[in-house]
């Protein structure tokens, strides 16, 4: 697992480096290379969520062939960091999986959330059965069990709640090591948003935010990669990462019982079901929680992810580049194909229209582009 993990991280780094250097030599299959980026191209800096990092890296690579005068540089420092940097205007755009609070909207006047795709958060684990063999079978987690694990109410893997849901798996009498994000994280927001919706006790004690006071301190890891590493290093550990990351790194992840009582595995279709059940009216903020959807086929730990941009840009050149990139993301067939290939879920057409309508109203120094 670890060799693959570090190989994937290295590949992402190479992709970002290739984009930053604007001289890609091998185009991904979905791109249609026409020319190398120009020398002296405009650099657009962004920072934030790790959840969409694999996809954004791919998009920035592809887009280097679409607009050769733009170079995107993205730092995946977590949603909390992205919100802080766009609020301070030290980057040209931010990225977050967490929905902005009223205080954050006030601090970043005229900020707009721009949904780009949706995705799933999945529980990952590293545990050996009573025969000492690593469990690679999909464990089933009953409705409130993840909340109860993170509350410290379910302490061992052979707890009756887990044993009854997994009768054919030899769960050991071993302490559960809880792993959580140590940084301000939209992935944590999406995960705790789900926990708060299935457990009144979790909502009261910890709530939902990109950083919470964990009832069980557990083990902290920075980014998806940090959580995955901590789970991998600790026998009996459980953590949470985004679905695409788990798949691409061959992590073992579980099925979760949804609000309808069905055990569901994460998939594009299961997240699309959650999106459909919450409707497509995003409101003026274009932000909506899709956790704990009621349908039988819905994956319960689902979320949109967002770019953060100011509706009135101060740098007209960079602002126009950002707007053009967003329009490409939402309307180009290759961009959508890249998202699907990495297990992210494109927005429904009705949501895309709302987003494009909003983006068309972005101005620079009070004037239309």
mmCIF file of C-alpha atoms in Angstrom:
data_model
loop_
_atom_site.group_PDB
_atom_site.id
_atom_site.type_symbol
_atom_site.label_atom_id
_atom_site.label_comp_id
_atom_site.label_asym_id
_atom_site.label_seq_id
_atom_site.Cartn_x
_atom_site.Cartn_y
_atom_site.Cartn_z
ATOM 1 C CA UNK A 1 0.000 0.000 0.000
ATOM 2 C CA UNK A 2 2.712 2.426 0.946
ATOM 3 C CA UNK A 3 4.754 2.027 -2.190
ATOM 4 C CA UNK A 4 1.665 2.830 -4.231
ATOM 5 C CA UNK A 5 0.785 5.716 -1.955
ATOM 6 C CA UNK A 6 4.138 7.384 -2.341
ATOM 7 C CA UNK A 7 4.183 6.661 -6.066
ATOM 8 C CA UNK A 8 0.822 8.386 -6.491
ATOM 9 C CA UNK A 9 1.940 11.392 -4.437
ATOM 10 C CA UNK A 10 5.069 11.644 -6.514
ATOM 11 C CA UNK A 11 3.074 11.510 -9.718
ATOM 12 C CA UNK A 12 0.804 14.311 -8.529
ATOM 13 C CA UNK A 13 3.832 16.366 -7.719
ATOM 14 C CA UNK A 14 5.168 15.798 -11.195
ATOM 15 C CA UNK A 15 1.820 16.835 -12.694
ATOM 16 C CA UNK A 16 1.754 20.064 -10.676
ATOM 17 C CA UNK A 17 5.369 20.714 -11.559
ATOM 18 C CA UNK A 18 4.634 20.116 -15.211
ATOM 19 C CA UNK A 19 1.743 22.557 -15.091
ATOM 20 C CA UNK A 20 3.725 25.139 -13.217
ATOM 21 C CA UNK A 21 6.580 24.866 -15.644
ATOM 22 C CA UNK A 22 4.065 25.000 -18.487
ATOM 23 C CA UNK A 23 6.031 22.649 -20.643
ATOM 24 C CA UNK A 24 4.178 19.340 -20.535
ATOM 25 C CA UNK A 25 5.648 16.651 -22.688
ATOM 26 C CA UNK A 26 3.059 13.893 -22.311
ATOM 27 C CA UNK A 27 -0.579 14.897 -22.475
ATOM 28 C CA UNK A 28 -3.240 12.913 -20.593
ATOM 29 C CA UNK A 29 -5.571 11.014 -22.869
ATOM 30 C CA UNK A 30 -8.464 13.458 -22.417
ATOM 31 C CA UNK A 31 -6.411 16.487 -23.405
ATOM 32 C CA UNK A 32 -6.101 17.729 -26.971
ATOM 33 C CA UNK A 33 -2.683 19.347 -27.022
ATOM 34 C CA UNK A 34 -2.236 22.072 -29.562
ATOM 35 C CA UNK A 35 0.685 24.114 -28.293
ATOM 36 C CA UNK A 36 3.033 24.486 -25.351
ATOM 37 C CA UNK A 37 2.262 27.301 -22.888
ATOM 38 C CA UNK A 38 3.933 30.557 -23.793
ATOM 39 C CA UNK A 39 6.929 31.919 -22.004
ATOM 40 C CA UNK A 40 5.895 34.679 -19.629
ATOM 41 C CA UNK A 41 2.395 33.300 -19.180
ATOM 42 C CA UNK A 42 0.237 34.684 -16.369
ATOM 43 C CA UNK A 43 0.556 32.701 -13.127
ATOM 44 C CA UNK A 44 -2.677 32.239 -11.166
ATOM 45 C CA UNK A 45 -2.201 31.085 -7.589
ATOM 46 C CA UNK A 46 -4.744 29.111 -5.629
ATOM 47 C CA UNK A 47 -4.851 27.177 -2.360
ATOM 48 C CA UNK A 48 -7.200 25.061 -0.332
ATOM 49 C CA UNK A 49 -8.968 21.727 -0.249
ATOM 50 C CA UNK A 50 -7.059 18.475 -0.584
ATOM 51 C CA UNK A 51 -10.250 16.602 -1.499
ATOM 52 C CA UNK A 52 -10.243 17.770 -5.170
ATOM 53 C CA UNK A 53 -6.443 17.971 -5.486
ATOM 54 C CA UNK A 54 -6.071 14.976 -7.840
ATOM 55 C CA UNK A 55 -8.760 16.379 -10.141
ATOM 56 C CA UNK A 56 -7.581 19.992 -10.029
ATOM 57 C CA UNK A 57 -4.044 18.844 -10.832
ATOM 58 C CA UNK A 58 -5.392 17.023 -13.862
ATOM 59 C CA UNK A 59 -7.516 19.973 -14.944
ATOM 60 C CA UNK A 60 -4.633 22.431 -14.627
ATOM 61 C CA UNK A 61 -2.506 20.113 -16.730
ATOM 62 C CA UNK A 62 -5.197 19.817 -19.407
ATOM 63 C CA UNK A 63 -5.979 23.524 -19.369
ATOM 64 C CA UNK A 64 -2.338 24.398 -20.044
ATOM 65 C CA UNK A 65 -3.076 23.203 -23.581
ATOM 66 C CA UNK A 66 -6.321 25.174 -23.832
ATOM 67 C CA UNK A 67 -4.951 28.539 -22.693
ATOM 68 C CA UNK A 68 -1.224 28.606 -23.220
ATOM 69 C CA UNK A 69 -0.967 32.030 -21.587
ATOM 70 C CA UNK A 70 -2.192 30.788 -18.188
ATOM 71 C CA UNK A 71 -0.268 28.819 -15.578
ATOM 72 C CA UNK A 72 -2.173 27.584 -12.518
ATOM 73 C CA UNK A 73 -0.296 26.949 -9.294
ATOM 74 C CA UNK A 74 -2.361 25.197 -6.599
ATOM 75 C CA UNK A 75 -1.321 24.413 -3.037
ATOM 76 C CA UNK A 76 -3.452 21.680 -1.406
ATOM 77 C CA UNK A 77 -3.174 22.948 2.166
ATOM 78 C CA UNK A 78 -6.697 22.092 3.300
ATOM 79 C CA UNK A 79 -9.952 24.016 3.120
ATOM 80 C CA UNK A 80 -9.209 26.028 6.270
ATOM 81 C CA UNK A 81 -5.975 27.308 4.771
ATOM 82 C CA UNK A 82 -7.657 28.043 1.450
ATOM 83 C CA UNK A 83 -10.404 30.071 3.113
ATOM 84 C CA UNK A 84 -7.825 31.989 5.150
ATOM 85 C CA UNK A 85 -5.680 32.792 2.119
ATOM 86 C CA UNK A 86 -8.520 33.927 -0.157
ATOM 87 C CA UNK A 87 -9.884 36.020 2.717
ATOM 88 C CA UNK A 88 -6.465 37.650 3.065
ATOM 89 C CA UNK A 89 -6.315 37.941 -0.750
ATOM 90 C CA UNK A 90 -2.885 36.316 -0.881
ATOM 91 C CA UNK A 91 -4.117 33.948 -3.621
ATOM 92 C CA UNK A 92 -6.218 34.476 -6.740
ATOM 93 C CA UNK A 93 -8.725 31.784 -5.809
ATOM 94 C CA UNK A 94 -9.415 29.477 -2.902
ATOM 95 C CA UNK A 95 -10.901 26.004 -2.679
ATOM 96 C CA UNK A 96 -13.020 24.424 0.023
ATOM 97 C CA UNK A 97 -15.262 21.444 0.677
ATOM 98 C CA UNK A 98 -16.703 23.227 3.701
ATOM 99 C CA UNK A 99 -19.602 25.623 3.309
ATOM 100 C CA UNK A 100 -18.571 29.080 4.478
ATOM 101 C CA UNK A 101 -19.967 30.274 7.785
ATOM 102 C CA UNK A 102 -21.702 33.633 8.173
ATOM 103 C CA UNK A 103 -18.569 34.988 9.848
ATOM 104 C CA UNK A 104 -16.411 33.842 6.927
ATOM 105 C CA UNK A 105 -18.750 35.506 4.433
ATOM 106 C CA UNK A 106 -18.511 38.718 6.455
ATOM 107 C CA UNK A 107 -14.714 38.525 6.595
ATOM 108 C CA UNK A 108 -14.427 37.929 2.837
ATOM 109 C CA UNK A 109 -16.942 40.448 1.520
ATOM 110 C CA UNK A 110 -18.326 39.634 -1.919
ATOM 111 C CA UNK A 111 -16.858 36.092 -1.923
ATOM 112 C CA UNK A 112 -18.686 33.456 -3.959
ATOM 113 C CA UNK A 113 -18.681 29.660 -3.649
ATOM 114 C CA UNK A 114 -18.461 27.916 -7.022
ATOM 115 C CA UNK A 115 -19.291 24.179 -6.934
ATOM 116 C CA UNK A 116 -17.171 22.220 -9.384
ATOM 117 C CA UNK A 117 -17.897 18.530 -8.725
ATOM 118 C CA UNK A 118 -19.194 16.265 -5.985
ATOM 119 C CA UNK A 119 -17.546 13.317 -4.317
ATOM 120 C CA UNK A 120 -17.632 10.845 -1.471
ATOM 121 C CA UNK A 121 -15.808 10.488 1.828
ATOM 122 C CA UNK A 122 -15.131 6.875 2.807
ATOM 123 C CA UNK A 123 -14.075 5.118 6.038
ATOM 124 C CA UNK A 124 -10.721 3.356 5.603
ATOM 125 C CA UNK A 125 -9.274 0.834 8.029
ATOM 126 C CA UNK A 126 -6.274 -1.339 8.757
ATOM 127 C CA UNK A 127 -7.110 -4.384 10.834
ATOM 128 C CA UNK A 128 -6.187 -8.047 11.114
ATOM 129 C CA UNK A 129 -8.740 -10.735 11.862
ATOM 130 C CA UNK A 130 -8.522 -13.274 14.672
ATOM 131 C CA UNK A 131 -6.283 -15.436 12.424
ATOM 132 C CA UNK A 132 -3.827 -12.580 11.987
ATOM 133 C CA UNK A 133 -4.767 -11.939 8.361
ATOM 134 C CA UNK A 134 -5.291 -8.378 7.097
ATOM 135 C CA UNK A 135 -8.987 -7.804 6.471
ATOM 136 C CA UNK A 136 -9.495 -6.743 2.876
ATOM 137 C CA UNK A 137 -13.199 -7.549 2.860
ATOM 138 C CA UNK A 138 -15.635 -4.631 2.833
ATOM 139 C CA UNK A 139 -16.764 -4.051 6.408
ATOM 140 C CA UNK A 140 -20.319 -2.870 6.960
ATOM 141 C CA UNK A 141 -20.795 0.086 9.310
ATOM 142 C CA UNK A 142 -24.311 0.425 10.810
ATOM 143 C CA UNK A 143 -26.080 3.800 10.770
ATOM 144 C CA UNK A 144 -24.617 5.479 13.863
ATOM 145 C CA UNK A 145 -21.564 3.260 14.309
ATOM 146 C CA UNK A 146 -19.020 5.667 12.818
ATOM 147 C CA UNK A 147 -20.291 8.426 15.113
ATOM 148 C CA UNK A 148 -20.146 6.057 18.070
ATOM 149 C CA UNK A 149 -16.575 5.026 17.172
ATOM 150 C CA UNK A 150 -15.452 8.652 16.988
ATOM 151 C CA UNK A 151 -17.367 9.392 20.230
ATOM 152 C CA UNK A 152 -15.477 6.567 21.942
ATOM 153 C CA UNK A 153 -18.670 4.584 22.620
ATOM 154 C CA UNK A 154 -17.548 1.719 20.368
ATOM 155 C CA UNK A 155 -14.022 0.983 21.515
ATOM 156 C CA UNK A 156 -13.184 -2.454 20.085
ATOM 157 C CA UNK A 157 -13.519 -4.063 16.685
ATOM 158 C CA UNK A 158 -15.501 -6.985 18.081
ATOM 159 C CA UNK A 159 -18.148 -4.693 19.570
ATOM 160 C CA UNK A 160 -21.569 -6.398 19.099
ATOM 161 C CA UNK A 161 -22.733 -3.594 16.795
ATOM 162 C CA UNK A 162 -19.902 -4.299 14.348
ATOM 163 C CA UNK A 163 -19.969 -8.092 14.797
ATOM 164 C CA UNK A 164 -23.701 -8.299 14.082
ATOM 165 C CA UNK A 165 -23.296 -6.283 10.898
ATOM 166 C CA UNK A 166 -20.325 -8.410 9.760
ATOM 167 C CA UNK A 167 -21.155 -12.001 10.799
ATOM 168 C CA UNK A 168 -18.777 -13.615 8.332
ATOM 169 C CA UNK A 169 -15.707 -11.628 9.342
ATOM 170 C CA UNK A 170 -13.543 -12.661 12.306
ATOM 171 C CA UNK A 171 -13.288 -9.265 13.974
ATOM 172 C CA UNK A 172 -10.641 -9.234 16.741
ATOM 173 C CA UNK A 173 -10.992 -7.997 20.289
ATOM 174 C CA UNK A 174 -8.680 -5.121 19.530
ATOM 175 C CA UNK A 175 -8.880 -1.446 20.463
ATOM 176 C CA UNK A 176 -9.983 0.846 17.636
ATOM 177 C CA UNK A 177 -7.415 3.563 16.910
ATOM 178 C CA UNK A 178 -9.237 6.643 15.643
ATOM 179 C CA UNK A 179 -7.420 8.694 12.997
ATOM 180 C CA UNK A 180 -8.598 12.190 12.056
ATOM 181 C CA UNK A 181 -7.314 15.218 10.182
ATOM 182 C CA UNK A 182 -4.923 17.480 12.075
ATOM 183 C CA UNK A 183 -5.387 20.419 9.699
ATOM 184 C CA UNK A 184 -8.435 22.560 8.951
ATOM 185 C CA UNK A 185 -10.129 20.377 6.389
ATOM 186 C CA UNK A 186 -13.201 20.397 4.172
ATOM 187 C CA UNK A 187 -13.020 16.614 4.249
ATOM 188 C CA UNK A 188 -13.451 16.858 8.019
ATOM 189 C CA UNK A 189 -16.337 19.280 7.477
ATOM 190 C CA UNK A 190 -18.082 16.788 5.170
ATOM 191 C CA UNK A 191 -17.383 13.878 7.522
ATOM 192 C CA UNK A 192 -18.533 15.667 10.692
ATOM 193 C CA UNK A 193 -21.537 17.084 8.812
ATOM 194 C CA UNK A 194 -22.559 13.470 8.227
ATOM 195 C CA UNK A 195 -21.796 12.411 11.834
ATOM 196 C CA UNK A 196 -23.861 15.311 13.180
ATOM 197 C CA UNK A 197 -26.821 14.316 11.031
ATOM 198 C CA UNK A 198 -26.866 10.686 12.189
ATOM 199 C CA UNK A 199 -26.017 11.297 15.860
ATOM 200 C CA UNK A 200 -27.591 13.928 18.121
ATOM 201 C CA UNK A 201 -24.854 13.238 20.658
ATOM 202 C CA UNK A 202 -22.149 13.964 18.087
ATOM 203 C CA UNK A 203 -23.943 17.158 17.045
ATOM 204 C CA UNK A 204 -24.061 18.340 20.656
ATOM 205 C CA UNK A 205 -20.500 17.383 21.620
ATOM 206 C CA UNK A 206 -18.513 18.093 18.454
ATOM 207 C CA UNK A 207 -20.756 19.528 15.733
ATOM 208 C CA UNK A 208 -19.641 19.989 12.147
ATOM 209 C CA UNK A 209 -16.754 22.173 11.012
ATOM 210 C CA UNK A 210 -13.495 21.963 9.155
ATOM 211 C CA UNK A 211 -11.810 21.612 12.551
ATOM 212 C CA UNK A 212 -13.634 20.292 15.642
ATOM 213 C CA UNK A 213 -12.852 19.356 19.233
ATOM 214 C CA UNK A 214 -12.651 15.598 18.861
ATOM 215 C CA UNK A 215 -14.331 13.652 21.700
ATOM 216 C CA UNK A 216 -11.589 11.043 21.250
ATOM 217 C CA UNK A 217 -8.240 12.718 20.601
ATOM 218 C CA UNK A 218 -7.013 9.846 18.434
ATOM 219 C CA UNK A 219 -4.185 10.216 15.925
ATOM 220 C CA UNK A 220 -3.856 13.275 13.703
ATOM 221 C CA UNK A 221 -2.764 13.210 10.063
ATOM 222 C CA UNK A 222 -2.341 16.145 7.676
ATOM 223 C CA UNK A 223 -4.237 15.820 4.427
ATOM 224 C CA UNK A 224 -5.674 12.652 2.947
ATOM 225 C CA UNK A 225 -2.148 11.345 2.635
ATOM 226 C CA UNK A 226 -1.442 11.941 6.325
ATOM 227 C CA UNK A 227 -4.601 10.153 7.433
ATOM 228 C CA UNK A 228 -3.893 7.248 5.070
ATOM 229 C CA UNK A 229 -0.346 6.997 6.370
ATOM 230 C CA UNK A 230 -1.461 6.953 10.019
ATOM 231 C CA UNK A 231 -4.074 4.283 9.290
ATOM 232 C CA UNK A 232 -1.478 2.226 7.463
ATOM 233 C CA UNK A 233 1.002 2.476 10.337
ATOM 234 C CA UNK A 234 -1.422 1.440 13.084
ATOM 235 C CA UNK A 235 -3.017 -1.996 13.277
ATOM 236 C CA UNK A 236 -6.630 -1.528 14.340
ATOM 237 C CA UNK A 237 -6.895 2.004 12.944
ATOM 238 C CA UNK A 238 -9.823 3.654 11.182
ATOM 239 C CA UNK A 239 -9.806 6.983 9.329
ATOM 240 C CA UNK A 240 -11.630 8.869 6.594
ATOM 241 C CA UNK A 241 -10.413 10.044 3.188
ATOM 242 C CA UNK A 242 -11.996 11.038 -0.079
ATOM 243 C CA UNK A 243 -13.140 8.200 -2.337
ATOM 244 C CA UNK A 244 -10.930 8.905 -5.333
ATOM 245 C CA UNK A 245 -7.880 9.001 -3.108
ATOM 246 C CA UNK A 246 -8.811 5.686 -1.492
ATOM 247 C CA UNK A 247 -9.351 3.964 -4.851
ATOM 248 C CA UNK A 248 -6.221 5.281 -6.477
ATOM 249 C CA UNK A 249 -4.120 4.163 -3.522
ATOM 250 C CA UNK A 250 -5.800 0.772 -3.111
ATOM 251 C CA UNK A 251 -6.964 1.524 0.423
ATOM 252 C CA UNK A 252 -9.548 -0.791 1.988
ATOM 253 C CA UNK A 253 -12.802 1.082 2.596
ATOM 254 C CA UNK A 254 -16.167 0.140 4.042
ATOM 255 C CA UNK A 255 -19.861 0.173 3.213
ATOM 256 C CA UNK A 256 -22.110 2.402 5.317
ATOM 257 C CA UNK A 257 -25.750 1.949 6.276
ATOM 258 C CA UNK A 258 -27.692 4.924 4.930
ATOM 259 C CA UNK A 259 -30.788 6.695 6.225
ATOM 260 C CA UNK A 260 -33.046 4.214 4.402
ATOM 261 C CA UNK A 261 -31.379 1.327 6.262
ATOM 262 C CA UNK A 262 -29.428 -0.017 3.289
ATOM 263 C CA UNK A 263 -25.724 -0.836 3.365
ATOM 264 C CA UNK A 264 -24.254 1.014 0.390
ATOM 265 C CA UNK A 265 -20.801 1.032 -1.150
ATOM 266 C CA UNK A 266 -19.400 4.323 -2.463
ATOM 267 C CA UNK A 267 -19.768 4.866 -6.201
ATOM 268 C CA UNK A 268 -20.452 7.601 -8.721
ATOM 269 C CA UNK A 269 -24.051 6.415 -8.961
ATOM 270 C CA UNK A 270 -24.534 6.476 -5.179
ATOM 271 C CA UNK A 271 -23.301 10.084 -4.942
ATOM 272 C CA UNK A 272 -25.443 11.094 -7.921
ATOM 273 C CA UNK A 273 -28.441 9.624 -6.080
ATOM 274 C CA UNK A 274 -27.627 11.775 -3.046
ATOM 275 C CA UNK A 275 -27.318 14.871 -5.248
ATOM 276 C CA UNK A 276 -30.665 14.158 -6.905
ATOM 277 C CA UNK A 277 -32.479 13.653 -3.606
ATOM 278 C CA UNK A 278 -31.417 17.027 -2.272
ATOM 279 C CA UNK A 279 -32.508 18.762 -5.458
ATOM 280 C CA UNK A 280 -30.655 21.089 -7.721
ATOM 281 C CA UNK A 281 -31.720 24.494 -6.404
ATOM 282 C CA UNK A 282 -28.428 25.694 -4.944
ATOM 283 C CA UNK A 283 -29.694 29.115 -3.851
ATOM 284 C CA UNK A 284 -27.735 32.320 -4.323
ATOM 285 C CA UNK A 285 -24.786 30.969 -2.335
ATOM 286 C CA UNK A 286 -24.540 27.909 -4.626
ATOM 287 C CA UNK A 287 -23.780 25.780 -1.560
ATOM 288 C CA UNK A 288 -25.719 22.773 -0.316
ATOM 289 C CA UNK A 289 -25.112 19.853 2.069
ATOM 290 C CA UNK A 290 -25.887 16.470 0.503
ATOM 291 C CA UNK A 291 -24.969 14.320 3.516
ATOM 292 C CA UNK A 292 -27.266 11.599 4.900
ATOM 293 C CA UNK A 293 -29.566 11.562 1.865
ATOM 294 C CA UNK A 294 -32.790 9.569 2.392
ATOM 295 C CA UNK A 295 -32.799 7.329 -0.681
ATOM 296 C CA UNK A 296 -32.085 3.582 -0.649
ATOM 297 C CA UNK A 297 -29.182 3.821 -3.086
ATOM 298 C CA UNK A 298 -27.580 7.023 -1.757
ATOM 299 C CA UNK A 299 -24.070 7.184 -0.370
ATOM 300 C CA UNK A 300 -24.501 9.058 2.940
ATOM 301 C CA UNK A 301 -21.105 10.798 3.225
ATOM 302 C CA UNK A 302 -21.228 12.915 0.081
ATOM 303 C CA UNK A 303 -20.289 16.517 -0.557
ATOM 304 C CA UNK A 304 -19.860 19.174 -3.185
ATOM 305 C CA UNK A 305 -16.472 20.831 -3.450
ATOM 306 C CA UNK A 306 -16.080 24.503 -4.319
ATOM 307 C CA UNK A 307 -13.789 27.140 -5.710
ATOM 308 C CA UNK A 308 -13.833 30.478 -3.880
ATOM 309 C CA UNK A 309 -13.630 33.646 -5.953
ATOM 310 C CA UNK A 310 -14.504 37.284 -5.469
ATOM 311 C CA UNK A 311 -17.403 38.534 -7.551
ATOM 312 C CA UNK A 312 -15.482 41.744 -8.231
ATOM 313 C CA UNK A 313 -11.886 41.056 -9.171
ATOM 314 C CA UNK A 314 -9.087 43.562 -8.623
ATOM 315 C CA UNK A 315 -6.629 42.096 -11.142
ATOM 316 C CA UNK A 316 -8.517 42.083 -14.441
ATOM 317 C CA UNK A 317 -6.047 39.846 -16.280
ATOM 318 C CA UNK A 318 -5.942 37.139 -13.621
ATOM 319 C CA UNK A 319 -9.651 37.490 -12.892
ATOM 320 C CA UNK A 320 -10.503 36.864 -16.540
ATOM 321 C CA UNK A 321 -8.252 33.787 -16.569
ATOM 322 C CA UNK A 322 -9.996 32.366 -13.512
ATOM 323 C CA UNK A 323 -13.449 32.992 -15.001
ATOM 324 C CA UNK A 324 -12.466 31.402 -18.310
ATOM 325 C CA UNK A 325 -11.058 28.374 -16.496
ATOM 326 C CA UNK A 326 -14.288 27.880 -14.533
ATOM 327 C CA UNK A 327 -16.335 28.118 -17.733
ATOM 328 C CA UNK A 328 -14.089 25.477 -19.311
ATOM 329 C CA UNK A 329 -14.432 23.187 -16.273
ATOM 330 C CA UNK A 330 -18.225 23.341 -16.481
ATOM 331 C CA UNK A 331 -18.698 23.117 -20.224
ATOM 332 C CA UNK A 332 -15.836 21.124 -21.767
ATOM 333 C CA UNK A 333 -16.402 17.439 -22.468
ATOM 334 C CA UNK A 334 -12.759 16.594 -21.763
ATOM 335 C CA UNK A 335 -12.918 18.279 -18.354
ATOM 336 C CA UNK A 336 -15.979 16.219 -17.471
ATOM 337 C CA UNK A 337 -14.328 13.041 -18.737
ATOM 338 C CA UNK A 338 -11.298 13.712 -16.559
ATOM 339 C CA UNK A 339 -13.540 14.132 -13.511
ATOM 340 C CA UNK A 340 -15.297 10.826 -14.147
ATOM 341 C CA UNK A 341 -12.030 9.021 -14.758
ATOM 342 C CA UNK A 342 -10.884 10.079 -11.277
ATOM 343 C CA UNK A 343 -14.202 9.117 -9.619
ATOM 344 C CA UNK A 344 -15.479 12.643 -9.118
ATOM 345 C CA UNK A 345 -19.071 13.352 -10.032
ATOM 346 C CA UNK A 346 -19.828 16.169 -12.505
ATOM 347 C CA UNK A 347 -22.569 18.622 -11.629
ATOM 348 C CA UNK A 348 -26.080 18.054 -12.996
ATOM 349 C CA UNK A 349 -26.844 20.276 -15.997
ATOM 350 C CA UNK A 350 -29.316 22.384 -14.005
ATOM 351 C CA UNK A 351 -26.632 23.130 -11.400
ATOM 352 C CA UNK A 352 -24.065 23.900 -14.095
ATOM 353 C CA UNK A 353 -26.458 26.494 -15.525
ATOM 354 C CA UNK A 354 -26.843 28.183 -12.132
ATOM 355 C CA UNK A 355 -23.075 28.289 -11.709
ATOM 356 C CA UNK A 356 -22.405 29.611 -15.207
ATOM 357 C CA UNK A 357 -25.076 32.286 -14.730
ATOM 358 C CA UNK A 358 -23.341 33.378 -11.536
ATOM 359 C CA UNK A 359 -19.867 33.305 -13.091
ATOM 360 C CA UNK A 360 -21.096 35.476 -15.979
ATOM 361 C CA UNK A 361 -21.751 38.209 -13.392
ATOM 362 C CA UNK A 362 -18.155 38.344 -12.120
ATOM 363 C CA UNK A 363 -16.705 41.794 -12.774
ATOM 364 C CA UNK A 364 -13.363 43.529 -12.483
ATOM 365 C CA UNK A 365 -13.206 46.858 -10.654
ATOM 366 C CA UNK A 366 -16.936 47.163 -11.124
ATOM 367 C CA UNK A 367 -16.931 46.582 -14.872
ATOM 368 C CA UNK A 368 -17.875 43.552 -16.923
ATOM 369 C CA UNK A 369 -15.069 41.563 -18.523
#
